[in-house]
Structure formats: structure tokens, C-alpha cells
Tab-separated table of C-alpha atoms and ligand atoms in Angstrom:
chain	number	residue	atom	x	y	z
A	1264	UNK	CA	4.225	-27.337	-30.570
A	1265	UNK	CA	4.630	-23.576	-30.428
A	1266	UNK	CA	2.854	-22.049	-27.475
A	1267	UNK	CA	1.973	-18.370	-27.688
A	1268	UNK	CA	3.880	-16.558	-24.987
A	1269	UNK	CA	1.855	-13.882	-23.268
A	1270	UNK	CA	3.625	-10.533	-23.531
A	1271	UNK	CA	3.547	-8.766	-20.190
A	1272	UNK	CA	4.603	-5.178	-19.603
A	1273	UNK	CA	5.383	-4.519	-15.937
A	1274	UNK	CA	5.745	-0.886	-14.911
A	1275	UNK	CA	7.460	0.121	-11.670
A	1276	UNK	CA	9.580	-3.056	-11.554
A	1277	UNK	CA	11.994	-1.478	-9.071
A	1278	UNK	CA	9.232	-0.629	-6.582
A	1279	UNK	CA	7.996	-2.795	-3.707
A	1280	UNK	CA	5.255	-4.706	-5.533
A	1281	UNK	CA	7.012	-4.486	-8.906
A	1282	UNK	CA	10.186	-6.096	-7.549
A	1283	UNK	CA	8.229	-9.114	-6.310
A	1284	UNK	CA	6.162	-9.335	-9.501
A	1285	UNK	CA	9.357	-9.413	-11.544
A	1286	UNK	CA	9.996	-12.734	-9.769
A	1287	UNK	CA	6.524	-14.179	-10.404
A	1288	UNK	CA	5.365	-12.980	-13.831
A	1289	UNK	CA	8.078	-14.758	-15.886
A	1290	UNK	CA	6.197	-17.975	-15.009
A	1291	UNK	CA	3.322	-16.661	-17.106
A	1292	UNK	CA	4.944	-15.112	-20.153
A	1293	UNK	CA	7.693	-12.887	-21.454
A	1294	UNK	CA	8.055	-9.881	-19.192
A	1295	UNK	CA	9.336	-6.428	-20.080
A	1296	UNK	CA	10.013	-4.584	-16.841
A	1297	UNK	CA	10.273	-0.802	-16.940
A	1298	UNK	CA	10.770	1.881	-14.309
A	1299	UNK	CA	11.504	5.603	-14.167
A	1300	UNK	CA	14.805	5.244	-16.003
A	1301	UNK	CA	13.184	3.683	-19.059
A	1302	UNK	CA	9.803	5.429	-19.188
A	1303	UNK	CA	8.517	8.521	-17.426
A	1304	UNK	CA	4.929	7.808	-16.429
A	1305	UNK	CA	4.325	11.549	-16.243
A	1306	UNK	CA	4.735	11.685	-20.025
A	1307	UNK	CA	1.881	10.183	-22.091
A	1308	UNK	CA	4.132	10.222	-25.173
A	1309	UNK	CA	6.751	8.004	-23.594
A	1310	UNK	CA	4.028	5.654	-22.290
A	1311	UNK	CA	2.583	5.312	-25.788
A	1312	UNK	CA	6.052	4.739	-27.229
A	1313	UNK	CA	6.718	1.719	-24.979
A	1314	UNK	CA	3.182	0.392	-25.427
A	1315	UNK	CA	3.592	0.441	-29.221
A	1316	UNK	CA	7.045	-1.099	-29.026
A	1317	UNK	CA	6.143	-3.989	-26.684
A	1318	UNK	CA	2.515	-4.498	-27.831
A	1319	UNK	CA	1.665	-6.226	-24.552
A	1320	UNK	CA	-1.203	-8.659	-23.982
A	1321	UNK	CA	-1.166	-7.723	-20.304
A	1322	UNK	CA	0.045	-4.578	-18.537
A	1323	UNK	CA	0.694	-4.827	-14.812
A	1324	UNK	CA	0.947	-1.240	-13.652
A	1325	UNK	CA	2.702	-0.863	-10.318
A	1326	UNK	CA	4.374	2.460	-11.132
A	1327	UNK	CA	2.966	5.177	-8.977
A	1328	UNK	CA	3.539	8.400	-7.118
A	1329	UNK	CA	3.457	6.948	-3.605
A	1330	UNK	CA	4.807	9.753	-1.386
A	1331	UNK	CA	1.522	10.475	0.366
A	1332	UNK	CA	2.643	13.603	2.253
A	1333	UNK	CA	4.721	15.062	-0.585
A	1334	UNK	CA	1.724	14.721	-2.906
A	1335	UNK	CA	-0.007	17.482	-0.909
A	1336	UNK	CA	2.423	19.977	-2.466
A	1337	UNK	CA	2.952	18.149	-5.782
A	1338	UNK	CA	-0.630	17.623	-6.843
A	1339	UNK	CA	0.014	17.968	-10.588
A	1340	UNK	CA	2.754	15.352	-10.628
A	1341	UNK	CA	0.706	12.962	-8.465
A	1342	UNK	CA	-2.309	13.398	-10.742
A	1343	UNK	CA	-0.255	12.900	-13.870
A	1344	UNK	CA	1.360	9.647	-12.671
A	1345	UNK	CA	-1.509	8.167	-10.633
A	1346	UNK	CA	-4.475	9.729	-12.401
A	1347	UNK	CA	-3.633	10.244	-16.077
A	1348	UNK	CA	-1.012	7.561	-16.894
A	1349	UNK	CA	-3.264	4.562	-16.069
A	1350	UNK	CA	-5.874	5.896	-18.505
A	1351	UNK	CA	-3.269	6.339	-21.268
A	1352	UNK	CA	-2.133	2.726	-20.825
A	1353	UNK	CA	-5.720	1.447	-20.685
A	1354	UNK	CA	-6.821	3.318	-23.810
A	1355	UNK	CA	-3.933	1.913	-25.843
A	1356	UNK	CA	-4.293	-1.614	-24.400
A	1357	UNK	CA	-7.973	-1.725	-25.234
A	1358	UNK	CA	-7.179	-1.457	-28.950
A	1359	UNK	CA	-5.794	-5.025	-28.968
A	1360	UNK	CA	-8.082	-6.468	-26.314
A	1361	UNK	CA	-5.376	-6.628	-23.620
A	1362	UNK	CA	-5.808	-6.944	-19.866
A	1363	UNK	CA	-4.847	-4.157	-17.473
A	1364	UNK	CA	-3.814	-5.042	-13.918
A	1365	UNK	CA	-3.562	-2.083	-11.565
A	1366	UNK	CA	-3.241	-1.307	-7.851
A	1367	UNK	CA	-5.480	1.044	-5.939
A	1368	UNK	CA	-5.514	2.069	-2.315
A	1369	UNK	CA	-7.373	1.959	0.989
A	1370	UNK	CA	-6.768	5.747	1.057
A	1371	UNK	CA	-9.735	5.866	-1.351
A	1372	UNK	CA	-11.918	5.936	1.785
A	1373	UNK	CA	-12.473	8.442	4.560
A	1374	UNK	CA	-12.404	5.754	7.268
A	1375	UNK	CA	-15.795	6.551	8.775
A	1376	UNK	CA	-17.635	3.376	7.736
A	1377	UNK	CA	-16.698	1.512	10.906
A	1378	UNK	CA	-16.589	-1.901	9.208
A	1379	UNK	CA	-14.378	-3.415	6.488
A	1380	UNK	CA	-14.810	-1.703	3.134
A	1381	UNK	CA	-16.386	-3.536	0.196
A	1382	UNK	CA	-15.528	-2.862	-3.428
A	1383	UNK	CA	-18.958	-1.255	-3.908
A	1384	UNK	CA	-18.551	1.249	-1.047
A	1385	UNK	CA	-18.422	4.879	-2.037
A	1386	UNK	CA	-14.947	6.357	-2.017
A	1387	UNK	CA	-14.167	9.644	-0.352
A	1388	UNK	CA	-10.398	10.194	-0.289
A	1389	UNK	CA	-8.987	12.590	2.305
A	1390	UNK	CA	-5.679	13.331	0.573
A	1391	UNK	CA	-4.284	14.479	-2.752
A	1392	UNK	CA	-2.689	11.024	-3.117
A	1393	UNK	CA	-6.044	9.287	-2.506
A	1394	UNK	CA	-7.779	11.560	-5.019
A	1395	UNK	CA	-5.094	10.986	-7.637
A	1396	UNK	CA	-5.459	7.206	-7.247
A	1397	UNK	CA	-9.247	7.410	-7.665
A	1398	UNK	CA	-8.677	9.500	-10.786
A	1399	UNK	CA	-6.599	6.614	-12.173
A	1400	UNK	CA	-9.211	4.006	-11.237
A	1401	UNK	CA	-11.901	6.000	-13.037
A	1402	UNK	CA	-9.675	6.621	-16.066
A	1403	UNK	CA	-9.099	2.869	-16.483
A	1404	UNK	CA	-12.714	1.805	-16.141
A	1405	UNK	CA	-13.890	4.614	-18.441
A	1406	UNK	CA	-11.927	3.142	-21.367
A	1407	UNK	CA	-13.787	-0.178	-21.172
A	1408	UNK	CA	-10.489	-2.123	-21.184
A	1409	UNK	CA	-10.468	-5.555	-19.513
A	1410	UNK	CA	-9.169	-4.757	-16.068
A	1411	UNK	CA	-8.391	-6.111	-12.620
A	1412	UNK	CA	-7.864	-3.345	-10.087
A	1413	UNK	CA	-6.566	-4.631	-6.762
A	1414	UNK	CA	-7.207	-2.339	-3.825
A	1415	UNK	CA	-4.634	-2.883	-1.122
A	1416	UNK	CA	-3.291	-1.281	2.044
A	1417	UNK	CA	-0.188	-0.490	4.126
A	1418	UNK	CA	2.221	-2.224	1.718
A	1419	UNK	CA	5.646	-3.144	3.058
A	1420	UNK	CA	8.499	-5.514	2.317
A	1421	UNK	CA	12.228	-5.989	2.557
A	1422	UNK	CA	13.001	-3.253	0.010
A	1423	UNK	CA	11.976	0.253	-0.885
A	1424	UNK	CA	10.341	2.883	1.289
A	1425	UNK	CA	8.007	1.454	3.891
A	1426	UNK	CA	7.060	1.472	7.565
A	1427	UNK	CA	8.997	-1.692	8.464
A	1428	UNK	CA	12.297	-0.406	7.093
A	1429	UNK	CA	11.758	3.039	8.631
A	1430	UNK	CA	11.074	1.411	12.023
A	1431	UNK	CA	14.141	-0.831	11.803
A	1432	UNK	CA	16.230	2.251	11.013
A	1433	UNK	CA	14.704	4.105	13.959
A	1434	UNK	CA	15.360	1.134	16.266
A	1435	UNK	CA	19.002	1.312	15.225
A	1436	UNK	CA	19.323	5.064	15.708
A	1437	UNK	CA	17.160	5.787	18.729
A	1438	UNK	CA	15.672	4.030	21.739
A	1439	UNK	CA	12.413	5.981	22.113
A	1440	UNK	CA	9.739	6.795	19.585
A	1441	UNK	CA	6.154	8.020	19.316
A	1442	UNK	CA	3.904	6.152	16.932
A	1443	UNK	CA	0.274	6.701	15.911
A	1444	UNK	CA	-2.206	4.497	17.699
A	1445	UNK	CA	-5.477	5.754	16.244
A	1446	UNK	CA	-5.321	4.498	12.666
A	1447	UNK	CA	-6.379	0.914	12.082
A	1448	UNK	CA	-5.394	-1.051	9.000
A	1449	UNK	CA	-3.840	-4.213	7.643
A	1450	UNK	CA	-0.114	-4.251	6.809
A	1451	UNK	CA	0.291	-6.191	3.567
A	1452	UNK	CA	3.519	-7.889	2.527
A	1453	UNK	CA	4.153	-7.055	-1.135
A	1454	UNK	CA	5.272	-10.631	-1.826
A	1455	UNK	CA	1.790	-11.987	-1.120
A	1456	UNK	CA	0.319	-9.351	-3.427
A	1457	UNK	CA	2.660	-10.441	-6.227
A	1458	UNK	CA	2.045	-14.129	-5.662
A	1459	UNK	CA	-1.700	-13.541	-5.431
A	1460	UNK	CA	-1.642	-11.689	-8.752
A	1461	UNK	CA	0.400	-14.531	-10.262
A	1462	UNK	CA	-2.180	-17.094	-9.124
A	1463	UNK	CA	-4.987	-14.990	-10.542
A	1464	UNK	CA	-3.305	-14.401	-13.899
A	1465	UNK	CA	-2.828	-18.150	-14.283
A	1466	UNK	CA	-6.623	-18.585	-14.328
A	1467	UNK	CA	-8.635	-18.135	-17.526
A	1468	UNK	CA	-11.248	-16.126	-15.613
A	1469	UNK	CA	-8.734	-13.287	-15.247
A	1470	UNK	CA	-9.032	-12.647	-19.011
A	1471	UNK	CA	-12.815	-12.944	-19.067
A	1472	UNK	CA	-14.366	-9.451	-19.272
A	1473	UNK	CA	-17.154	-10.506	-16.925
A	1474	UNK	CA	-14.497	-10.737	-14.177
A	1475	UNK	CA	-13.248	-7.188	-14.816
A	1476	UNK	CA	-13.552	-4.948	-11.793
A	1477	UNK	CA	-12.189	-3.993	-8.388
A	1478	UNK	CA	-10.925	-6.576	-5.917
A	1479	UNK	CA	-9.813	-5.838	-2.384
A	1480	UNK	CA	-6.514	-7.563	-1.687
A	1481	UNK	CA	-4.934	-6.925	1.686
A	1482	UNK	CA	-3.586	-9.185	4.410
A	1483	UNK	CA	-6.036	-10.341	7.075
A	1484	UNK	CA	-6.299	-9.160	10.673
A	1485	UNK	CA	-5.718	-5.591	11.784
A	1486	UNK	CA	-3.435	-3.405	13.863
A	1487	UNK	CA	-2.555	0.210	14.456
A	1488	UNK	CA	0.778	1.674	13.360
A	1489	UNK	CA	1.764	1.616	17.054
A	1490	UNK	CA	0.978	-2.091	17.335
A	1491	UNK	CA	2.901	-2.798	14.147
A	1492	UNK	CA	5.846	-0.795	15.499
A	1493	UNK	CA	5.789	-2.759	18.788
A	1494	UNK	CA	5.899	-6.035	16.837
A	1495	UNK	CA	8.888	-4.780	14.819
A	1496	UNK	CA	10.671	-3.483	17.920
A	1497	UNK	CA	10.229	-6.865	19.651
A	1498	UNK	CA	12.153	-8.481	16.831
A	1499	UNK	CA	14.811	-5.790	16.987
A	1500	UNK	CA	15.165	-6.040	20.774
A	1501	UNK	CA	15.506	-9.790	20.836
A	1502	UNK	CA	17.890	-9.923	17.876
A	1503	UNK	CA	20.120	-6.984	18.841
A	1504	UNK	CA	19.658	-6.826	22.611
A	1505	UNK	CA	18.620	-3.163	22.585
A	1506	UNK	CA	15.604	-1.941	24.570
A	1507	UNK	CA	13.180	0.225	22.553
A	1508	UNK	CA	10.395	2.259	24.152
A	1509	UNK	CA	7.441	3.182	21.985
A	1510	UNK	CA	4.789	5.674	23.089
A	1511	UNK	CA	1.337	5.496	21.489
A	1512	UNK	CA	0.170	8.902	20.225
A	1513	UNK	CA	-2.881	10.221	18.427
A	1514	UNK	CA	-3.013	11.823	14.995
A	1515	UNK	CA	-3.667	15.145	16.737
A	1516	UNK	CA	-0.371	14.826	18.642
A	1517	UNK	CA	1.567	13.853	15.519
A	1518	UNK	CA	0.156	15.863	12.609
A	1519	UNK	CA	1.211	14.932	9.085
A	1520	UNK	CA	0.716	16.877	5.865
A	1521	UNK	CA	-1.807	14.444	4.388
A	1522	UNK	CA	-4.924	13.267	6.186
A	1523	UNK	CA	-5.286	9.486	6.376
A	1524	UNK	CA	-8.343	7.350	7.132
A	1525	UNK	CA	-8.536	6.231	10.773
A	1526	UNK	CA	-9.976	2.932	9.667
A	1527	UNK	CA	-9.174	1.268	6.366
A	1528	UNK	CA	-9.747	-2.462	6.655
A	1529	UNK	CA	-10.787	-4.080	3.380
A	1530	UNK	CA	-13.145	-7.019	2.951
A	1531	UNK	CA	-11.461	-9.604	0.698
A	1532	UNK	CA	-14.433	-11.925	0.118
A	1533	UNK	CA	-14.903	-10.955	-3.529
A	1534	UNK	CA	-11.267	-11.835	-4.323
A	1535	UNK	CA	-11.676	-15.192	-2.647
A	1536	UNK	CA	-14.928	-16.131	-4.341
A	1537	UNK	CA	-13.780	-15.012	-7.813
A	1538	UNK	CA	-10.266	-16.460	-7.809
A	1539	UNK	CA	-9.961	-18.652	-4.697
A	1540	UNK	CA	-7.117	-16.514	-3.324
A	1541	UNK	CA	-6.868	-16.229	0.464
A	1542	UNK	CA	-4.645	-13.468	1.788
A	1543	UNK	CA	-2.849	-14.575	4.998
A	1544	UNK	CA	-3.103	-12.659	8.273
A	1545	UNK	CA	-0.723	-9.722	8.525
A	1546	UNK	CA	1.128	-11.237	11.503
A	1547	UNK	CA	1.730	-14.560	9.745
A	1548	UNK	CA	3.164	-12.806	6.715
A	1549	UNK	CA	5.139	-10.385	8.896
A	1550	UNK	CA	6.819	-13.300	10.687
A	1551	UNK	CA	7.671	-14.959	7.370
A	1552	UNK	CA	9.198	-11.755	6.056
A	1553	UNK	CA	11.256	-11.229	9.231
A	1554	UNK	CA	12.512	-14.814	8.847
A	1555	UNK	CA	13.428	-14.009	5.231
A	1556	UNK	CA	15.340	-10.953	6.430
A	1557	UNK	CA	17.381	-13.135	8.793
A	1558	UNK	CA	15.665	-12.198	12.089
A	1559	UNK	CA	15.066	-14.873	14.716
A	1560	UNK	CA	11.544	-14.949	16.125
A	1561	UNK	CA	11.397	-13.439	19.629
A	1562	UNK	CA	10.449	-15.951	22.331
A	1563	UNK	CA	7.059	-15.782	24.020
A	1564	UNK	CA	5.479	-13.070	21.879
A	1565	UNK	CA	2.508	-15.195	20.854
A	1566	UNK	CA	0.364	-13.752	18.129
A	1567	UNK	CA	0.450	-10.050	17.355
A	1568	UNK	CA	-2.874	-8.237	17.461
A	1569	UNK	CA	-5.222	-9.511	14.802
A	1570	UNK	CA	-8.283	-10.796	16.566
A	1571	UNK	CA	-9.776	-7.370	17.091
A	1572	UNK	CA	-13.472	-6.991	16.412
A	1573	UNK	CA	-13.676	-5.560	12.921
A	1574	UNK	CA	-16.001	-2.729	13.846
A	1575	UNK	CA	-15.362	0.596	15.487
A	1576	UNK	CA	-17.640	3.305	16.722
A	1577	UNK	CA	-18.540	5.864	14.100
A	1578	UNK	CA	-17.620	9.502	14.515
B	2166	NAP	N1	2.695	1.446	-0.650
B	2166	NAP	C1	1.449	1.304	-0.202
B	2166	NAP	O1	1.181	1.283	1.024
B	2166	NAP	C2	0.300	1.139	-1.167
B	2166	NAP	C3	-0.990	0.931	-0.668
B	2166	NAP	C4	-2.045	0.792	-1.563
B	2166	NAP	C5	-1.803	0.876	-2.928
B	2166	NAP	N2	-0.539	1.090	-3.387
B	2166	NAP	C6	-0.343	1.223	-4.843
B	2166	NAP	O2	0.404	0.106	-5.329
B	2166	NAP	C7	1.251	0.510	-6.413
B	2166	NAP	C8	2.670	0.092	-6.121
B	2166	NAP	O3	3.032	0.531	-4.812
B	2166	NAP	P1	4.493	0.293	-4.221
B	2166	NAP	O4	4.373	0.379	-2.759
B	2166	NAP	O5	5.109	-0.895	-4.865
B	2166	NAP	O6	5.180	1.639	-4.746
B	2166	NAP	P2	6.718	2.016	-4.845
B	2166	NAP	O7	7.555	1.063	-4.080
B	2166	NAP	O8	6.802	3.477	-4.564
B	2166	NAP	O9	6.998	1.755	-6.400
B	2166	NAP	C9	6.491	2.607	-7.397
B	2166	NAP	C10	7.498	2.628	-8.524
B	2166	NAP	O10	7.040	3.586	-9.493
B	2166	NAP	C11	8.168	4.380	-9.865
B	2166	NAP	N3	7.801	5.693	-10.362
B	2166	NAP	C12	7.502	6.805	-9.652
B	2166	NAP	N4	7.321	7.847	-10.480
B	2166	NAP	C13	7.521	7.381	-11.733
B	2166	NAP	C14	7.502	7.988	-13.017
B	2166	NAP	N5	7.264	9.303	-13.191
B	2166	NAP	N6	7.765	7.218	-14.088
B	2166	NAP	C15	8.049	5.904	-13.968
B	2166	NAP	N7	8.086	5.275	-12.775
B	2166	NAP	C16	7.823	6.009	-11.668
B	2166	NAP	C17	8.953	4.501	-8.570
B	2166	NAP	O11	10.264	4.964	-8.812
B	2166	NAP	P3	10.992	5.861	-7.654
B	2166	NAP	O12	11.006	5.026	-6.428
B	2166	NAP	O13	12.339	6.117	-8.251
B	2166	NAP	O14	10.149	7.096	-7.492
B	2166	NAP	C18	8.883	3.084	-8.052
B	2166	NAP	O15	9.888	2.257	-8.615
B	2166	NAP	C19	1.052	2.028	-6.556
B	2166	NAP	O16	0.100	2.275	-7.544
B	2166	NAP	C20	0.476	2.442	-5.214
B	2166	NAP	O17	-0.318	3.605	-5.305
B	2166	NAP	C21	0.523	1.206	-2.540
């Protein structure tokens, strides 16, 4: 019996989420992985060329302009890649009834809600990056293509550019650092995002237009960047025997080019009730990743912060 093989086009396969998806999606169909070298997402013509060549049933779009601070001075490029490209893909995909899978961000919000964000909450991005991502979300939905847009947060993993790898580098090169302690979020291991997407795409509901929409998809629990840094440093200290001192600082003491929400926890209930996917707590996934990277678990550290009450004072 000949079984139709779903044709999947994965953009950004060399990025954090794309790398992991490249190791999950082949279970579901034939995958064409592309990145900057093959197709420039800033060029609609080259996007259309690959779309017409591959004729995908599903596009998983992880390509993105993800340098949040640099975007403040490169608004056009950020808008082109994050805002325009997703719409170009969606428009073309709609012609043959394909499914578009895309990733959006917690930076869609201004962080003033004081409780975990739902998919129906109004967005109000504080940065050029956040605005460019919302532009992309709107461009996709406006085409009427079947779509699953997963909104996630604080993505990290063993490869690419992320907070964990920056911290490990800093632990190696210095013994003191100052890290922000007034932004609360949920670090999300890119492997669980990829595996979650794989589980979802193996369900027929994923291809049912009535399931099209936004789904929050971030790890559970919460921490500040400072608390995340302390957890990383504990691993470094106990594995390399070097003492690291980390000072908590406020955003005001450590200004960055782009404004970020002070609170960006996402409520994952919709994801769970639609597809049965449960995202693990950030500390559980963090420990698994550190194990994968060859780190031994420090003794006596217990559980990293994740039992915080999920509300903060407004203002
Ligand atoms: N990282 C986060 O914390 C986070 C949080 C929420 C949502 N997201 C969203 O999730 C998606 C994937 O994130 P990620 O962390 O996996 O990002 P990533 O590691 O930066 O990967 C993005 C990939 O897109 C490629 N790319 C950039 N510009 C391109 C262009 N003009 N043409 C073709 N490819 C291009 C990048 O190549 P280069 O590396 O060579 O530039 C990279 O391989 C993005 O849409 C992002 O906005 C990320």
C-alpha cells in the first residue's frame, strides 16, 4: 500500500527550535529544511520560489529575526522577516489548503496584566521585535490559511544564542555578574517545543480548520533571569569547582536597548485541552538539558524556584 507522505517545509532548521524539529518532523513526513543559506526570508521572491518548488502540505516556520535589542535599530529587516515573510508563506500555502505552523512570542505583551496571559488577551508589544512578531501573526491569520501559532517564551537549549549558553560562557570567563531580577517568565527548552509540535502534528485535529488559532506553549513554573542564572551557576560551580557570585539588579540599573515585559507568564490550558500536551516545569526540563550537556546535578539544590504565586501587583 502506498501511503501519501506529508511534505513538510521547515524554515530556520539551523536555529534553536528548528534544529530540534529537524529531529522530530521526519517521523511525520518528508522534510525539506531550509535556512538563511538556502532562502532569504527577507525576500518574498525567494520564499515563493521554494514554496513552488517544494509544494508543501505543512510549513513549520521557525525562521525569524530574533535579536531583540538589535531590532531596535534594524526595524525594516525585523519587519520584513518577522512581519512580512509569514504572510507570504501563508498566502501561498492557502492555495493548496496547507497548514502553517508558526511561533510567536511572550514579548507580544506589555507585562502589566499581573496574571498569566491567555491567547485572547490584548497584545501590546513594548519593542520593535515584539511589534514585528505581531505583524507576522496578523499577516498569517488575515490570509485565512489553516494555522497553528504557538506563543512561547525565553527559549533556550544546547545550541544557538540563548541565556543558558551566555551564562555558561560568563561563568567560565568571570566570577561576578549582575543579572536582572525584576522580569518574571518561564524558560522553555526548545526540545520540548519541538516534541510538543510533533505530538500535535500527529493528531488529525491539527489539520482541522476549527482548531486553527493561537496556543500558548511555554514550560511551567516561573523565575526571574537572576534566579535562572543562579540555577545555571550552581551547576557550573559544582561541576568545575569555581565560585560564582551573582548580584540581582533591576532593569533600571541594567538598561537594554529594547524594553521587555516585566511579567510574561503564559497560560497553557488551551494547548492542553485541544491537544492533550502538557509542558513540563522549567526546572525539570532545565535539569534534563543539563544532564544532556554532560553536567552532573549539584547536590542539595532541591527544586529551583517554580512555586511562586502566579500573580504580581499591577503597576
Ligand atoms: N528565542 C526566544 O526566546 C523566542 C521566544 C518566543 C518566540 N520565539 C520565536 O520562535 C522562532 C524560533 O526562535 P529560535 O529561538 O529558534 O530562533 P533562532 O535560534 O534565532 O533561529 C532562527 C533561525 O532563522 C534564521 N534566519 C534569520 N534571518 C533569516 C533570513 N533572513 N532568512 C532565512 N533565515 C533567517 C536564523 O539564522 P541566523 O542565526 O544565521 O541569523 C536562525 O537559523 C522565531 O520566530 C522566534 O521569534 C523565540
